[in-house]
Steps between C-alpha positions, in 0.01 A plus 500: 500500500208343651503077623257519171765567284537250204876513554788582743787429332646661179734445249669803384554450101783790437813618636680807624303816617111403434560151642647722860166705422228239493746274757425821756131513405470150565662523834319782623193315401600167736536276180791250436737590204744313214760627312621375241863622325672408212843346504684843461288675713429562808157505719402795736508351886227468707335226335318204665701283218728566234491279234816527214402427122687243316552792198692825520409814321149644406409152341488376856173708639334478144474087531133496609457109561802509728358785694165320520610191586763666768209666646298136574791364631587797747111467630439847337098563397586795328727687276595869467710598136595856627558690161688427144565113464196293532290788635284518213479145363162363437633127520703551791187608709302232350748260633515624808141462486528090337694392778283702813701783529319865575713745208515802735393748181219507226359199348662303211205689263621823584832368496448471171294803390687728628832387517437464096648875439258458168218332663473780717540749239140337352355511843498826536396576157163300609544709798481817308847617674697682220794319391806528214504320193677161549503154371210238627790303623858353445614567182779363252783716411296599153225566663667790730653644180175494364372686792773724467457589168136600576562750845885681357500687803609257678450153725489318796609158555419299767516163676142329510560363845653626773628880606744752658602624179691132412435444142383852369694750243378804328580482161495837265724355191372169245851443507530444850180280569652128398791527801242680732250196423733224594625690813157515603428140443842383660456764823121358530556136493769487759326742758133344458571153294294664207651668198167667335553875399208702374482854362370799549465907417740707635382768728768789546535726807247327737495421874455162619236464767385194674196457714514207736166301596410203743217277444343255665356295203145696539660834593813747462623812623762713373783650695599752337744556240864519411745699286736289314632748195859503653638155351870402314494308222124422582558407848358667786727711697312746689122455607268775677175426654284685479583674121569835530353639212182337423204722538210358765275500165776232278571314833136399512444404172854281503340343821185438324651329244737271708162358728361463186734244377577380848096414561480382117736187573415475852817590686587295789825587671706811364536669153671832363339606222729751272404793296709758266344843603557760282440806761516770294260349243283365770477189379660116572486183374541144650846318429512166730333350837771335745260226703748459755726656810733865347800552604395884537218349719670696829434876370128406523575317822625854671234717370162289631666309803431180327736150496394352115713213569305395808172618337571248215578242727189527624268586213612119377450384833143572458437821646270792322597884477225563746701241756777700420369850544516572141148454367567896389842669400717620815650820509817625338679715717806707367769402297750152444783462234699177474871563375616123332864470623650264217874335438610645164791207506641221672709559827493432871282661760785667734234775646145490528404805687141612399296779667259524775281748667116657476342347236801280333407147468775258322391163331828314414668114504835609459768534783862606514729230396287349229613491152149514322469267187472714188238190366220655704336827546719788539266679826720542807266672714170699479515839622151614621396853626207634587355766653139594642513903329244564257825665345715278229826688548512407895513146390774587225675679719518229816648279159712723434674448846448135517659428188791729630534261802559188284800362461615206312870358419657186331253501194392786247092640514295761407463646831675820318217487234239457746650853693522681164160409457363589842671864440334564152237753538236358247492201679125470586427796270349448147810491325560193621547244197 
């Protein structure tokens, strides 16, 4: 950062792996850092200051005037939310903003346009972008029966704020929609502190493809795309960047339509903008905009050479794409795939052994010894692997051995899942659902 900088020291509003992400970008950047943890948790070293919150559990990083008024009284000028918690809330950002704090992300107005899942939704029908049918916003229990009723092949619900799949069921049975609805609501309101669900059409078979832009508030750029189909119970679990199977012809026009929302709010800072793509059909349609930091943001990271977490730091410091090199797309060069290594139960970390090598990259918190709390996030580690061939089964196949090198004890996880996976032979083909 430049002496110009309106800030140069941080406070760090998450925990566990993103919070060791942006703490490194920070670092590397020559800016001073908080972290904050919650009374049963415990805060990745190499702060400037660590700062323990009177609450324990989730509740503890989702109390916004504590984290605002923490910041002020650490001598922080600005605030990064990492992803999930208050990543995507409008009000937090505004009062970061009230009390003179820079909200390292978008504004509080796209805050709340696109963070909206059904705000968005009417965005890009004014945008022309294709989208499902879906409710105009959060709806009652009757009303998603009554949607129902009207699409019988089936429906999506989902949590109006928020993401990474917390808060979202399929539903394909009227019998099953009442418990699905209040699982929704109840999985929403403790991860994001808002409990609206709205509904939506049900689109079978699709791949789910993300573009990622940066804007500068007058300009944006995308950087490429990602391939997100591989997901568990509607959370990611394998990402690819770029997708494998998207034709140059479809990957245009989903770019096309992701600038077009990003310049139609005026994005400042980072977005993902997400698309179902039916590939065989040749067609896709918009589902949700994430106006914030991904936690699949490294796959794009290894195929253009670029650091988003320092690039966001410094888009809200003030600085345009073209100060940043990026008043035009850079270049995607081979292939990346992030494999998310997650507890599947409570236990003790007795081995932590991940892999290394050409093009490995691992993004964890976690260290042998710890006993991670089953109240948070279940990610233990992101594996990421890339490689610079033009070839998708070179990547595939350096995963194949990386995964192979893992090894993790004390505590189950779906590191055999993740190698099952790596060996199927349709991954990255079109029979991928």
């Amino acid at each position: 950062m430049t002496a110009a900088a309106p800030f140069d020291k941080v406070l760090i509003a998450n925990r566990g792996e993103v919070a060791l992400r942006v703490l490194r970008a920070l670092h590397d950047l020559g800016l001073a850092a908080v972290v904050v943890h919650a009374a049963d948790d415990e805060a990745p070293a190499g702060a400037d200051e660590t700062v323990a919150l009177p609450a324990s559990g989730p509740s503890a990083y989702l109390d916004a005037a504590g984290l605002v008024a923490l910041a002020k009284r650490t001598g922080c000028q600005a605030v990064h939310p990492g992803y999930g918690f208050l990543s995507e809330r409008a009000d937090f950002a505004q009062a970061c903003a009230d009390a003179g704090l820079v909200f390292i992300g978008a504004t509080p107005a796209q805050l709340a346009l696109l963070g909206d899942k059904a705000a968005a939704r009417a965005l890009a029908q004014q945008a022309g972008v294709p989208v499902l049918a879906g409710s105009a916003g959060a709806v009652t229990l009757a009303e998603a029966q009554a949607f129902a009723a009207a699409h019988p092949g089936g429906v999506m619900l989902k949590a109006v704020a928020g993401g990474g799949g917390r808060g979202m069921r399929a539903v394909h049975a009227a019998e099953d929609l009442p418990a699905a609805f209040e699982r929704c609501r109840s999985e929403a309101l403790a991860a994001f502190g808002v409990a609206g669900v709205y509904v939506e059409q049900l689109m079978q078979g699709a791949r789910h493809i993300e573009v990622q832009v940066m804007g500068d508030g007058t300009q944006a750029t995308p950087l490429g795309e990602r391939d997100c189909t591989l997901q568990q119970r509607f959370q990611k679990v394998v990402e690819m960047a770029p997708s494998p199977v998207l034709t140059d012809a479809l990957r245009t026009r989903l770019t096309e339509a992701a600038l077009q929302l990003a310049r139609a709010v005026g994005l400042r800072g980072l977005a993902t903008f997400e698309f179902l793509v039916d590939v065989a059909g040749d067609r896709f349609v918009f589902i949700e905009a994430n106006p914030r930091l991904q936690v699949e943001h490294t796959v794009t990271e290894a195929v253009t050479g670029l650091d988003l977490v320092q690039l966001q730091i410094q888009l809200a410091a003030g600085a345009s794409l073209a100060d940043l090199g990026l008043a035009a797309p850079p270049p995607v060069r081979g292939f990346a795939i992030q494999w998310r290594l997650n507890m599947t139960g409570p236990g003790r970390l007795d081995r932590l052994a991940l892999a290394q090598g050409p093009g490995v990259r691992v993004d964890t918190h976690a260290t042998a010894g710890q006993s991670p709390s089953p109240r948070y996030d279940p990610l233990l580690a992101k594996l990421i692997v890339s490689s610079t061939s033009p070839r998708f089964a070179d990547v595939l196949r350096r995963s194949q051995r990386a995964l192979a090198e893992c090894r993790v004890e004390g505590l189950p996880t779906n590191i055999s899942l993740l190698r099952a996976l790596a060996a199927r032979p349709e991954l990255g083909g079109t029979a991928l659902h």
